[in-house]
Amino acid sequence: MGKTKELSNDVIDKTEDLHKAGMGYKTISKKLGEKDTTVGAIIWKWKKYKTTINQPRSGALCKISPHGVKMIMRKYWELSGSQICPVCRTDFCMDRPPCNRALKDLCEIFLQERNKTKSAEAEFFCTVHGEKLQLFCMEDEHLVCSVCVNSDIHVKHTCRPVDEAAVALKEVLKTSLKSLQEKHKLLKSEKFICNQQVKHITNQAEQTETHIKKQFEQLHQFLRDEEAARITALREEEEQKRKLLQEQMMQINTELSSLVERMKITEEEIDSNNISFLQKYKGPPESTQCTGPFPEKLPEVLIDVAKHLGNLKFRVWQKMKAATQYIPVILDPNTAHPCLYLSDDLSDVWFGQWSRLALGYTDKCKGYSSVLGSEGFSSGTHYWDVEVGDNTTWVLGVISESAIQTRDNLPGPGLWRLGFHNGRYGQGISGEILTPLAVKQKVQRIRVQLDWDGGRVSFFNPLTDTHLHTFKHTFSERVFPYFCNVCPSQALRILPVEMAPAGLEVQRLSALTSKTESK
């Protein structure tokens, strides 16, 4: 094989300069008279290394035996005339080079580590007196020797042996560590709750959005049905009026045909000669006399536009209002016990199994299965009817805002309630056991009436207008409707009310309450 042509530095430099000037490798090869592959290799090297100088090769591991290395070193020293180490480039004083570089490196590492250990042990001695540090000054919080203890600096300080001081201070750190661990555990618990709340909020938002779309779709469907019904009524009226006009037009056409025939006969008689006319003439024929009645006046056949468009929005709104229901109290799902389930319109409450999605409850046996109304009252008179039906265990009433957090075990007043359990009715305040209440007949529906300004909470049977019980209390804060259901077979349902003039029913109930109390 021939010897590979070596490129001069001048060719390499010119190639680099021309490439930087923007020329391609083919143009450069023609200009310099070199091969395309040669110029391309130079340009590739410059792009990769940013230089055209030959780079050192990594090469493979040397597989020469230690004896071979010695022979090479001796030959190199004979030719160079001096014993220079190939590693550190200094004069080598030994006759033979070391045959195990790895062992030499380990020895150096060992010596370095030993020096570090010696320097660390040197730190255990007093830098002033050279004595071993055996005591610890509790005030200055640093190690001292036996000579330092007698000096003026530490004469009144408490100095303890190193081991004793270390044990005492480690106990302090353990206490601090325990506090940090408890805080760490608390933060992790709060982080877990936050993550659960994020998931719960996402689930709430999705469910609420679904219910909103469902209810608006019902409203849209109602409007579409109402629009279709009114357009149908308009088309029916249009068809009815059109048929009426068509019948009238048919009658007119019949009369017109009859008149045309009469006119034709009369004209023929007039056009005949006089003798024939006089021979046949017997007086004006009935066919030429329009003795019949003239066409009647056309009936009113126009579309009653005012009926279809007059107050259209208002009449549709009235019909929509009659079709919708108003619930005086809306249940708040954020206050519901995990065993309670609410309907989509937040008016019914069922008792069921523990819900893992509920937040704020960690113990399945904790508290009553209650839920509150979403709106609190701080003035005025309010009432709501609840269908209890055949429910075997229920409680209804109102609760003060300050007692909400401890509603499951109230230490004092704050919950005014009436309930039914084990076939008996009862009433009570706070979390105490219900006091038996005499009720003559089983109640299917309960009306709770709150007179905040008058300081009364009354319970009625609205089906018979029977007063059941009244609590008297001077309210000073907001109170919320309270519902408790522990019966899995029957839900508590808040009944809708009619959109009657405000205050009439409340005034009637207030009169009933006053009449009952006067007795």
C-alpha angles and dihedrals in degrees: 000000000000123000115268113251112246116218119230121238089242092062091046093049093047091049091051093048094047092049091051087051089060104260122141124239094253093053091047092049091053092046095049096033093237130131120273091236092052094051090043091053091051092049092046091052092049093049093049101040101020087232138070095216113117111261122222114257122237092221127184129293115282111254096186114129120243089254090055090050091053092051091050092048093050091048090049092050092049092052095043095043093225137074102242121170110237090216106047098017093229131123111281113224098191124088093224128036117236111270097208115055092174091057090048091053092050090051091052091050090050092052091050093051091048091052090052091051091050091050090049091050089050088061089064090070126080110260090211104043102017091231123135115267103244102148136060123214108223094199098047093030098221138104120272135181128233091265093051091056091064094048123103092252096063102022093111097032127104110247121185133184114274096246094047093047092046092052092049094047092045088055089054090050090047089055090049090046091052090052090049091048091051090049090047090051091048092050091048089051091049090047090052091049090049090052090049090049091051090053091044092049090050090050091047092050092050094048093045091049090051092051092046092052090046094052093044089049088055090051091047090049090049090052092046091050091047091049091049092048093051093045089049090052090050092050091048092052090047091051092046093051092045092053090049091053092046091054090049091050091050090053091049091049090053091051090047092053091050092050093048090054092050092048091051094052092048092049091051091053091050092051094052120098119274098251093051090043093052094044091054098035112111099160129289107326120233089241091067096050119087094207093141121101120274118250112287120251112276113259123242102276103158121118113264094236093171090058092054100040105027110113088340096160092046094049091047090048091051091051091047091049090052090050095049128070131229116213112198095207125039118200117236110227091197089068097044121118113244090249093059127086124196129209122246092259091047094238102106128060125196131189115229145132125327112282117221090202093067117104129208097039122091101162119065092207095051123114138336121303096252138146132192135221116261095234128057125210125223100166143013133034122297136173140180135184122226125197107221097166112168094344109147100202124030142136128199132182144091132292131202119244094242092054097053096091092052097034092124093059111015115190092201145001119321106106122073110188149160121204149169126226136154091004094304134104123225144171133207150145129243117355098317124123113278116263112232114261123200111234118172099208137018112275120225096179133032126200116203114200122190120195099183096177093045093045098236136128111191134184124207142176099234093193092064100019088239120159112226107177144332131208120204120209137144104240120213102170141034119294127203131208111259127210128181124181125177098161114102094194101055131043127214109238127195106219123226119242131220118256092249125156107292117258101016096102092040091052090051091051092046089054090049091050093050091047092050094048092048088060 
